[in-house]
Amino acid sequence: MRFEAPRRASRADQSTVRRANLGVVLAHVAEHGPCTRARIAAGTGLTRGTVSSLVAELIELDVLREAGEVAPTGGVGRPGVTLELADTVGALGLEVNVDYLHVYVEDLTSAVRYEERVYGDHRGSCPGPVLDELAALAREAIEEAEAGGLRVVGVTLAVPGLVRVDTGTLLNAPNLGWTDVPVGAELAARLDGRPVRVDNEANLAAVAEHARGAARGLQHFICVFGEVGVGGGVFLDGRLFRGAHGFGGELGHVTVDPAGARCACGSRGCLETVVGQEAIARRAGIEIFAEGGTRRLTEELLRRAEAGDDVVLRSLREAGATLGTALASTVNLLDLDRIVLGGCFGPLAPWLVGGVRSSLEERVLSWGLSPLDVVASPLGEGAAVRGAAAESLRQVLAAPWLVANGRKEREAVV
C-alpha cells in the first residue's frame, strides 16, 4: 500500500484555525473573568506561544486589554499580566413594541452605555414612520456612544411576532398589525447601511436571561415574556430553540379556550387573551392607558395588588392558573428545568406564581421527579432589548476579527 505524505495546511486553513482560536481566547476571558496568558493556555489547551500571539491581536482589535500584574501562585516565578475585556467595543439593541420604542447600548464588559425609551401607540400604525423614529433614536444613541469612545459594531432589533431571521423580515405581528415588513433592510437603509439583525422579542428576552439573568448557565428553560401579547423563548441543550422554520416559542397563541375571546391573530381563546397584561387589567376593571400603557398599567396593577384589591388579586390568580396550565403542556413536551416570568410578569410574579405552581403540580407528569422551579426575571421589561445587544456581543466574542476596521464593522452581520 502506498502512503502519501500529509498535505501541509493551506493558508486558508491556517487563517480559519487562527480566527477560531481568537474566538476561543476571547470567550474564555468573557466566561472566566480577568486572567493571565498562562491561565488562558491552561484553560483552552492552546500553547503559551499561540496564546501570546492571539492576545496581541485581540489587544490590537481593542477587545482585550492588559489590566496589571498579578503574583504567581506560591509567590515564586515571574508575575503574569492580567487580561480583561476592553470597554471600547459595544452593540446597539433596539425594540419596537406595541406602545414604546427602546434603544440600548452595552459594551463588552456588560456596562450600559446608553438607554432611552419613548412611548407611543403603534397598534395599526404604518411601519415607515415608526422605523423613521426608531432610526433617529438609534443614530442619537450611536453618536453619543461613539463620542464616549465606544465603537458600535452590531445592531439587533427585537420585534413582537413571527420573524424570518435570515432575511430580517417581520412576517406577522398581530398586535402591531404589520405583515411582511422587511424591517431589517428598512432600518439598515436609515442607518447608513449598518446591517441590522432582527429577531422575536421573546427569543431575545430568553437570550438575556441566559446571558445574565435568571437562567444563567441553564440548559433547558423557557422565558415567558408578557406584555400586551405573550411570547415564549425556549432554550434546549443551552441553545435557543427556533423550530423547523424559525417560528417556535409562540406560547401566547396556544389555545386555552376554543370558545374564548377573539385574539389579535384572528383565532379564539389564545393564552394572551386571558393572561396578557391588558386582559388582566380589563377583568379588574382598570382603564387601559393611552400613553405609556405597558409601564403605567404594570405600575397600576402592582399598586392595587400590594394594596390588597380583591378584584385585581382575583384577576391575577386566574391569569396565573391559566398560564400554568399552558406551561404544564410545555413542560410535559420539553422537560424543562426552569420557567422565567419576564416582562410585566416579573414584577407581578408574587401574585402569579401560586397559580402557576398549582397548575404545574396538577398537570405536569414528572412533578416531584425532576427539578422545576418558577422564578421572576430580574431584567423586567428591558429583557428583550438587552438580549438584542447581548446577541450582537455574542457574535463579537465568537468572531472578534470582524471589528478590525471601519468596513468590517459595517459588514459584521450580527
CSV table of C-alpha atoms in Angstrom, one decimal:
chain,number,residue,atom,x,y,z
A,1,MET,CA,0.0,0.0,0.0
A,2,ARG,CA,1.3,3.4,-0.9
A,3,PHE,CA,1.4,6.1,1.7
A,4,GLU,CA,1.3,9.7,0.8
A,5,ALA,CA,2.8,12.4,3.0
A,6,PRO,CA,0.1,14.6,4.5
A,7,ARG,CA,-0.5,17.8,2.8
A,8,ARG,CA,0.6,21.0,4.6
A,9,ALA,CA,-2.3,23.1,5.8
A,10,SER,CA,-3.2,25.8,3.3
A,11,ARG,CA,-3.0,29.4,4.1
A,12,ALA,CA,-6.8,29.5,4.1
A,13,ASP,CA,-7.0,26.6,6.6
A,14,GLN,CA,-4.4,28.3,8.9
A,15,SER,CA,-6.4,31.5,8.7
A,16,THR,CA,-9.6,29.7,9.6
A,17,VAL,CA,-8.0,28.0,12.6
A,18,ARG,CA,-6.4,31.2,13.8
A,19,ARG,CA,-9.7,33.0,13.6
A,20,ALA,CA,-11.5,30.3,15.5
A,21,ASN,CA,-8.8,30.4,18.2
A,22,LEU,CA,-9.2,34.2,18.5
A,23,GLY,CA,-12.8,33.5,19.5
A,24,VAL,CA,-11.7,30.7,21.9
A,25,VAL,CA,-9.4,33.0,23.8
A,26,LEU,CA,-11.8,36.0,23.9
A,27,ALA,CA,-14.7,33.7,25.0
A,28,HIS,CA,-12.5,32.2,27.8
A,29,VAL,CA,-11.8,35.7,29.2
A,30,ALA,CA,-15.5,36.6,28.9
A,31,GLU,CA,-16.6,33.5,30.8
A,32,HIS,CA,-13.9,33.3,33.5
A,33,GLY,CA,-13.1,37.0,34.0
A,34,PRO,CA,-9.6,38.6,34.2
A,35,CYS,CA,-6.9,36.0,33.8
A,36,THR,CA,-3.3,35.7,32.6
A,37,ARG,CA,-1.9,34.3,29.4
A,38,ALA,CA,-0.8,31.2,31.3
A,39,ARG,CA,-4.2,30.6,32.7
A,40,ILE,CA,-5.8,31.0,29.3
A,41,ALA,CA,-3.4,28.5,27.9
A,42,ALA,CA,-4.1,26.1,30.7
A,43,GLY,CA,-7.9,26.5,30.3
A,44,THR,CA,-8.0,26.3,26.5
A,45,GLY,CA,-5.3,23.8,25.7
A,46,LEU,CA,-3.5,26.2,23.4
A,47,THR,CA,0.2,26.6,23.7
A,48,ARG,CA,1.5,29.7,25.6
A,49,GLY,CA,3.2,30.9,22.4
A,50,THR,CA,-0.1,30.7,20.5
A,51,VAL,CA,-2.0,32.4,23.3
A,52,SER,CA,0.5,35.3,23.4
A,53,SER,CA,0.2,35.8,19.7
A,54,LEU,CA,-3.6,35.7,19.8
A,55,VAL,CA,-3.7,38.0,22.7
A,56,ALA,CA,-1.6,40.5,20.9
A,57,GLU,CA,-4.0,40.5,18.0
A,58,LEU,CA,-7.0,40.8,20.3
A,59,ILE,CA,-5.4,43.8,22.1
A,60,GLU,CA,-4.8,45.4,18.7
A,61,LEU,CA,-8.5,44.9,17.9
A,62,ASP,CA,-9.4,46.7,21.2
A,63,VAL,CA,-11.4,43.8,22.6
A,64,LEU,CA,-8.9,42.8,25.2
A,65,ARG,CA,-6.6,45.0,27.4
A,66,GLU,CA,-3.9,44.4,30.0
A,67,ALA,CA,-5.2,45.2,33.5
A,68,GLY,CA,-2.0,44.8,35.6
A,69,GLU,CA,0.3,42.3,37.1
A,70,VAL,CA,-0.6,39.5,39.5
A,71,ALA,CA,1.8,37.5,41.6
A,72,PRO,CA,2.3,33.9,40.5
A,73,THR,CA,0.8,31.0,42.6
A,74,GLY,CA,3.0,30.2,45.5
A,75,GLY,CA,4.8,33.6,45.3
A,76,VAL,CA,7.6,32.3,43.0
A,77,GLY,CA,8.4,32.9,39.4
A,78,ARG,CA,7.7,35.9,37.2
A,79,PRO,CA,4.4,37.7,37.7
A,80,GLY,CA,1.8,37.4,34.9
A,81,VAL,CA,-0.2,40.3,33.4
A,82,THR,CA,-3.9,40.1,33.9
A,83,LEU,CA,-6.1,40.4,30.8
A,84,GLU,CA,-9.7,41.6,30.8
A,85,LEU,CA,-12.3,42.5,28.3
A,86,ALA,CA,-12.0,46.1,26.9
A,87,ASP,CA,-14.8,48.6,27.1
A,88,THR,CA,-14.2,50.2,23.7
A,89,VAL,CA,-16.5,47.9,21.6
A,90,GLY,CA,-20.2,47.7,22.1
A,91,ALA,CA,-23.5,46.8,20.5
A,92,LEU,CA,-26.9,48.5,20.0
A,93,GLY,CA,-30.1,46.8,20.9
A,94,LEU,CA,-33.4,48.1,19.5
A,95,GLU,CA,-37.0,47.2,20.2
A,96,VAL,CA,-40.3,48.0,18.6
A,97,ASN,CA,-43.2,47.2,20.9
A,98,VAL,CA,-46.9,47.9,20.9
A,99,ASP,CA,-46.6,51.1,22.9
A,100,TYR,CA,-42.9,52.0,23.0
A,101,LEU,CA,-39.6,52.2,21.2
A,102,HIS,CA,-36.5,51.2,23.2
A,103,VAL,CA,-32.8,51.8,22.4
A,104,TYR,CA,-29.9,50.4,24.4
A,105,VAL,CA,-26.1,50.3,24.1
A,106,GLU,CA,-23.9,47.9,26.0
A,107,ASP,CA,-20.2,47.3,25.8
A,108,LEU,CA,-18.3,44.0,26.0
A,109,THR,CA,-17.9,44.4,29.8
A,110,SER,CA,-21.7,44.4,30.1
A,111,ALA,CA,-21.7,48.1,31.1
A,112,VAL,CA,-24.8,50.1,30.0
A,113,ARG,CA,-23.6,53.0,27.9
A,114,TYR,CA,-26.9,54.4,26.7
A,115,GLU,CA,-30.6,53.8,27.1
A,116,GLU,CA,-33.8,55.6,26.0
A,117,ARG,CA,-37.4,54.5,25.9
A,118,VAL,CA,-40.0,56.6,24.0
A,119,TYR,CA,-43.7,55.8,24.5
A,120,GLY,CA,-46.4,55.9,21.8
A,121,ASP,CA,-49.3,53.7,20.5
A,122,HIS,CA,-48.1,51.7,17.5
A,123,ARG,CA,-51.1,49.5,17.0
A,124,GLY,CA,-52.4,49.7,13.5
A,125,SER,CA,-49.5,52.1,12.6
A,126,CYS,CA,-47.7,52.3,9.3
A,127,PRO,CA,-44.2,50.8,9.7
A,128,GLY,CA,-42.4,53.7,7.9
A,129,PRO,CA,-42.9,56.5,10.4
A,130,VAL,CA,-42.2,54.1,13.3
A,131,LEU,CA,-39.0,53.0,11.8
A,132,ASP,CA,-38.1,56.6,11.0
A,133,GLU,CA,-38.5,57.5,14.7
A,134,LEU,CA,-36.6,54.4,15.8
A,135,ALA,CA,-33.7,55.2,13.4
A,136,ALA,CA,-33.5,58.7,14.7
A,137,LEU,CA,-33.2,57.3,18.3
A,138,ALA,CA,-30.6,54.8,17.1
A,139,ARG,CA,-28.5,57.4,15.4
A,140,GLU,CA,-28.5,59.5,18.6
A,141,ALA,CA,-27.5,56.5,20.7
A,142,ILE,CA,-24.7,55.6,18.3
A,143,GLU,CA,-23.4,59.2,18.2
A,144,GLU,CA,-23.4,59.5,22.0
A,145,ALA,CA,-21.8,56.1,22.5
A,146,GLU,CA,-19.0,56.9,19.9
A,147,ALA,CA,-18.5,60.3,21.5
A,148,GLY,CA,-17.7,58.4,24.6
A,149,GLY,CA,-15.0,56.3,22.9
A,150,LEU,CA,-17.2,53.3,22.0
A,151,ARG,CA,-17.2,51.5,18.7
A,152,VAL,CA,-20.7,50.2,18.0
A,153,VAL,CA,-20.2,47.1,15.8
A,154,GLY,CA,-23.6,45.4,15.9
A,155,VAL,CA,-27.3,46.2,15.7
A,156,THR,CA,-30.1,43.8,16.6
A,157,LEU,CA,-33.8,44.6,16.6
A,158,ALA,CA,-36.4,42.9,18.8
A,159,VAL,CA,-40.0,42.8,17.4
A,160,PRO,CA,-43.2,41.1,18.5
A,161,GLY,CA,-44.3,38.4,16.1
A,162,LEU,CA,-43.1,35.9,13.5
A,163,VAL,CA,-39.6,36.7,12.1
A,164,ARG,CA,-37.7,35.3,9.2
A,165,VAL,CA,-34.2,35.8,10.8
A,166,ASP,CA,-32.3,35.1,7.6
A,167,THR,CA,-33.9,38.0,5.7
A,168,GLY,CA,-34.8,40.3,8.7
A,169,THR,CA,-38.5,40.2,7.7
A,170,LEU,CA,-41.3,40.6,10.2
A,171,LEU,CA,-43.8,38.3,8.7
A,172,ASN,CA,-46.7,38.8,11.1
A,173,ALA,CA,-47.1,40.9,14.2
A,174,PRO,CA,-50.8,40.7,15.1
A,175,ASN,CA,-50.6,43.3,17.9
A,176,LEU,CA,-48.9,45.8,15.7
A,177,GLY,CA,-51.0,44.9,12.6
A,178,TRP,CA,-47.8,44.6,10.5
A,179,THR,CA,-47.3,41.8,7.9
A,180,ASP,CA,-44.4,41.1,5.5
A,181,VAL,CA,-42.3,44.1,6.5
A,182,PRO,CA,-38.6,43.9,5.7
A,183,VAL,CA,-37.7,45.7,8.9
A,184,GLY,CA,-34.0,44.8,8.9
A,185,ALA,CA,-33.4,46.2,5.4
A,186,GLU,CA,-35.7,49.2,6.1
A,187,LEU,CA,-33.8,50.1,9.3
A,188,ALA,CA,-30.4,49.4,7.8
A,189,ALA,CA,-31.2,51.9,5.0
A,190,ARG,CA,-32.0,54.5,7.6
A,191,LEU,CA,-28.7,53.8,9.4
A,192,ASP,CA,-26.3,54.4,6.5
A,193,GLY,CA,-26.1,50.7,5.6
A,194,ARG,CA,-25.3,49.3,9.0
A,195,PRO,CA,-26.5,45.6,9.0
A,196,VAL,CA,-29.5,45.0,11.3
A,197,ARG,CA,-30.3,41.6,12.6
A,198,VAL,CA,-34.0,41.0,13.5
A,199,ASP,CA,-35.4,38.5,16.0
A,200,ASN,CA,-38.5,37.9,18.0
A,201,GLU,CA,-38.7,39.8,21.3
A,202,ALA,CA,-39.3,36.7,23.5
A,203,ASN,CA,-36.4,34.9,21.9
A,204,LEU,CA,-34.1,37.8,22.7
A,205,ALA,CA,-35.5,38.1,26.2
A,206,ALA,CA,-34.5,34.4,26.7
A,207,VAL,CA,-31.0,35.3,25.4
A,208,ALA,CA,-30.7,38.0,28.0
A,209,GLU,CA,-31.9,35.7,30.8
A,210,HIS,CA,-29.4,33.0,29.7
A,211,ALA,CA,-26.5,35.5,29.4
A,212,ARG,CA,-27.0,37.5,32.6
A,213,GLY,CA,-30.5,36.9,34.1
A,214,ALA,CA,-32.5,34.3,35.9
A,215,ALA,CA,-31.4,31.4,33.6
A,216,ARG,CA,-27.7,32.0,33.5
A,217,GLY,CA,-25.9,28.7,32.8
A,218,LEU,CA,-29.1,26.7,32.5
A,219,GLN,CA,-29.5,24.3,29.6
A,220,HIS,CA,-33.3,23.8,29.4
A,221,PHE,CA,-35.7,26.6,30.3
A,222,ILE,CA,-38.5,28.9,29.0
A,223,CYS,CA,-38.7,32.6,29.4
A,224,VAL,CA,-42.4,33.7,29.3
A,225,PHE,CA,-42.4,37.4,28.2
A,226,GLY,CA,-45.7,39.1,29.0
A,227,GLU,CA,-46.9,42.5,27.9
A,228,VAL,CA,-49.9,43.1,25.7
A,229,GLY,CA,-49.0,39.9,24.0
A,230,VAL,CA,-47.3,36.8,25.4
A,231,GLY,CA,-44.2,35.2,24.0
A,232,GLY,CA,-42.0,32.2,24.9
A,233,GLY,CA,-38.3,32.0,24.4
A,234,VAL,CA,-37.1,28.4,24.8
A,235,PHE,CA,-33.6,27.1,25.4
A,236,LEU,CA,-32.8,23.4,24.9
A,237,ASP,CA,-29.4,22.0,25.4
A,238,GLY,CA,-28.1,25.5,26.1
A,239,ARG,CA,-29.2,26.9,22.7
A,240,LEU,CA,-32.2,29.0,21.6
A,241,PHE,CA,-34.8,26.7,20.1
A,242,ARG,CA,-36.4,28.1,16.9
A,243,GLY,CA,-38.2,25.1,15.4
A,244,ALA,CA,-38.1,23.9,11.9
A,245,HIS,CA,-38.9,27.2,10.3
A,246,GLY,CA,-37.8,29.7,13.0
A,247,PHE,CA,-41.3,30.3,14.4
A,248,GLY,CA,-41.1,28.3,17.6
A,249,GLY,CA,-42.0,29.7,21.0
A,250,GLU,CA,-45.3,31.4,20.3
A,251,LEU,CA,-46.8,30.4,23.6
A,252,GLY,CA,-49.2,33.3,23.6
A,253,HIS,CA,-51.2,31.6,20.8
A,254,VAL,CA,-51.6,28.3,22.5
A,255,THR,CA,-55.4,27.8,22.7
A,256,VAL,CA,-56.7,27.7,26.2
A,257,ASP,CA,-60.4,28.2,25.5
A,258,PRO,CA,-61.7,27.4,22.0
A,259,ALA,CA,-64.8,29.4,22.6
A,260,GLY,CA,-62.9,32.3,24.2
A,261,ALA,CA,-62.3,35.9,23.2
A,262,ARG,CA,-61.1,36.8,19.8
A,263,CYS,CA,-57.3,37.3,19.6
A,264,ALA,CA,-55.5,39.8,17.5
A,265,CYS,CA,-54.2,36.9,15.5
A,266,GLY,CA,-57.7,36.1,14.4
A,267,SER,CA,-58.1,32.9,16.4
A,268,ARG,CA,-60.2,32.5,19.6
A,269,GLY,CA,-59.1,31.7,23.2
A,270,CYS,CA,-55.4,32.2,22.8
A,271,LEU,CA,-53.4,32.3,26.0
A,272,GLU,CA,-52.7,36.0,25.7
A,273,THR,CA,-56.4,36.8,25.6
A,274,VAL,CA,-56.5,35.6,29.2
A,275,VAL,CA,-53.1,36.3,30.7
A,276,GLY,CA,-51.9,39.3,28.7
A,277,GLN,CA,-51.4,42.5,30.6
A,278,GLU,CA,-54.4,44.2,29.2
A,279,ALA,CA,-56.6,41.1,29.7
A,280,ILE,CA,-55.6,41.0,33.4
A,281,ALA,CA,-56.5,44.8,33.7
A,282,ARG,CA,-59.8,44.5,31.9
A,283,ARG,CA,-61.0,41.7,34.2
A,284,ALA,CA,-60.1,44.0,37.1
A,285,GLY,CA,-61.9,47.0,35.6
A,286,ILE,CA,-58.8,49.0,35.1
A,287,GLU,CA,-58.7,51.6,32.3
A,288,ILE,CA,-56.1,50.9,29.5
A,289,PHE,CA,-53.8,53.9,29.4
A,290,ALA,CA,-53.3,55.6,26.0
A,291,GLU,CA,-49.8,56.9,26.8
A,292,GLY,CA,-47.0,54.8,28.3
A,293,GLY,CA,-49.6,52.0,28.5
A,294,THR,CA,-47.3,49.0,29.3
A,295,ARG,CA,-45.3,50.7,32.0
A,296,ARG,CA,-48.2,52.5,33.6
A,297,LEU,CA,-50.5,49.5,33.5
A,298,THR,CA,-47.9,47.4,35.2
A,299,GLU,CA,-47.5,50.0,37.9
A,300,GLU,CA,-51.2,50.3,38.4
A,301,LEU,CA,-51.7,46.5,38.7
A,302,LEU,CA,-48.7,46.4,41.1
A,303,ARG,CA,-50.1,49.2,43.2
A,304,ARG,CA,-53.5,47.7,43.6
A,305,ALA,CA,-52.2,44.2,44.2
A,306,GLU,CA,-50.0,45.5,47.0
A,307,ALA,CA,-53.0,47.3,48.5
A,308,GLY,CA,-54.9,44.0,48.5
A,309,ASP,CA,-57.5,44.9,45.9
A,310,ASP,CA,-59.7,41.8,45.8
A,311,VAL,CA,-60.7,42.2,42.1
A,312,VAL,CA,-57.1,42.6,40.9
A,313,LEU,CA,-55.9,39.7,43.1
A,314,ARG,CA,-58.7,37.5,41.6
A,315,SER,CA,-57.7,38.5,38.1
A,316,LEU,CA,-54.0,37.8,38.8
A,317,ARG,CA,-54.9,34.4,40.3
A,318,GLU,CA,-56.9,33.5,37.2
A,319,ALA,CA,-54.0,34.6,35.0
A,320,GLY,CA,-51.5,32.5,37.0
A,321,ALA,CA,-53.7,29.4,36.9
A,322,THR,CA,-54.3,29.7,33.1
A,323,LEU,CA,-50.6,30.4,32.4
A,324,GLY,CA,-49.6,27.4,34.5
A,325,THR,CA,-52.0,25.2,32.5
A,326,ALA,CA,-50.3,26.2,29.2
A,327,LEU,CA,-46.9,25.9,30.7
A,328,ALA,CA,-47.7,22.4,32.0
A,329,SER,CA,-48.2,21.2,28.5
A,330,THR,CA,-44.9,22.8,27.5
A,331,VAL,CA,-43.0,21.2,30.3
A,332,ASN,CA,-44.6,17.8,29.6
A,333,LEU,CA,-43.4,18.1,26.0
A,334,LEU,CA,-39.9,19.6,26.5
A,335,ASP,CA,-38.9,18.5,30.1
A,336,LEU,CA,-37.6,21.9,31.3
A,337,ASP,CA,-35.7,22.9,34.4
A,338,ARG,CA,-37.0,26.4,34.9
A,339,ILE,CA,-39.7,28.8,34.0
A,340,VAL,CA,-38.7,32.5,34.0
A,341,LEU,CA,-41.5,35.0,34.2
A,342,GLY,CA,-40.4,38.1,32.3
A,343,GLY,CA,-41.8,41.4,31.0
A,344,CYS,CA,-44.8,42.5,33.1
A,345,PHE,CA,-45.0,39.1,34.7
A,346,GLY,CA,-41.7,39.8,36.5
A,347,PRO,CA,-43.0,42.5,38.9
A,348,LEU,CA,-46.4,40.7,39.2
A,349,ALA,CA,-44.8,37.3,39.9
A,350,PRO,CA,-45.7,37.3,43.7
A,351,TRP,CA,-49.4,37.1,42.7
A,352,LEU,CA,-48.9,34.8,39.7
A,353,VAL,CA,-46.5,32.2,40.9
A,354,GLY,CA,-49.0,30.5,43.3
A,355,GLY,CA,-51.5,29.8,40.4
A,356,VAL,CA,-48.7,28.8,38.0
A,357,ARG,CA,-47.3,26.3,40.6
A,358,SER,CA,-50.7,24.8,41.4
A,359,SER,CA,-51.5,24.2,37.7
A,360,LEU,CA,-48.0,22.7,37.2
A,361,GLU,CA,-48.3,20.4,40.2
A,362,GLU,CA,-51.7,19.2,39.0
A,363,ARG,CA,-50.8,18.7,35.3
A,364,VAL,CA,-47.0,18.0,34.9
A,365,LEU,CA,-46.5,14.3,34.8
A,366,SER,CA,-42.9,14.4,36.2
A,367,TRP,CA,-43.8,16.8,39.0
A,368,GLY,CA,-41.7,15.9,42.0
A,369,LEU,CA,-39.5,13.6,40.0
A,370,SER,CA,-37.3,16.2,38.4
A,371,PRO,CA,-36.4,19.8,39.4
A,372,LEU,CA,-38.7,22.5,38.1
A,373,ASP,CA,-38.9,26.0,39.5
A,374,VAL,CA,-40.7,29.2,38.6
A,375,VAL,CA,-38.8,32.5,39.1
A,376,ALA,CA,-39.2,36.1,38.3
A,377,SER,CA,-36.9,37.8,35.8
A,378,PRO,CA,-34.5,40.4,37.3
A,379,LEU,CA,-34.4,42.2,34.0
A,380,GLY,CA,-38.1,43.2,33.8
A,381,GLU,CA,-39.5,44.8,30.6
A,382,GLY,CA,-36.0,45.6,29.3
A,383,ALA,CA,-35.0,42.0,28.8
A,384,ALA,CA,-35.7,41.9,25.0
A,385,VAL,CA,-33.6,45.0,24.2
A,386,ARG,CA,-30.8,43.7,26.5
A,387,GLY,CA,-31.0,40.4,24.7
A,388,ALA,CA,-30.7,42.2,21.4
A,389,ALA,CA,-27.5,43.8,22.5
A,390,ALA,CA,-26.2,40.6,24.0
A,391,GLU,CA,-26.9,38.7,20.8
A,392,SER,CA,-24.7,41.2,18.9
A,393,LEU,CA,-21.9,41.0,21.5
A,394,ARG,CA,-22.1,37.2,21.4
A,395,GLN,CA,-21.2,37.4,17.7
A,396,VAL,CA,-18.3,39.7,18.6
A,397,LEU,CA,-17.0,37.2,21.1
A,398,ALA,CA,-17.3,34.4,18.5
A,399,ALA,CA,-15.7,36.4,15.6
A,400,PRO,CA,-13.7,39.2,17.0
A,401,TRP,CA,-11.8,39.9,13.8
A,402,LEU,CA,-15.0,41.4,12.4
A,403,VAL,CA,-14.3,44.6,14.4
A,404,ALA,CA,-10.9,45.2,12.8
A,405,ASN,CA,-11.6,48.4,10.9
A,406,GLY,CA,-14.3,50.6,9.6
A,407,ARG,CA,-15.5,48.5,6.7
A,408,LYS,CA,-15.5,45.3,8.7
A,409,GLU,CA,-17.6,47.0,11.4
A,410,ARG,CA,-20.2,47.7,8.8
A,411,GLU,CA,-20.1,44.1,7.5
A,412,ALA,CA,-20.3,42.4,10.9
A,413,VAL,CA,-23.6,40.5,10.4
A,414,VAL,CA,-24.9,40.1,14.0
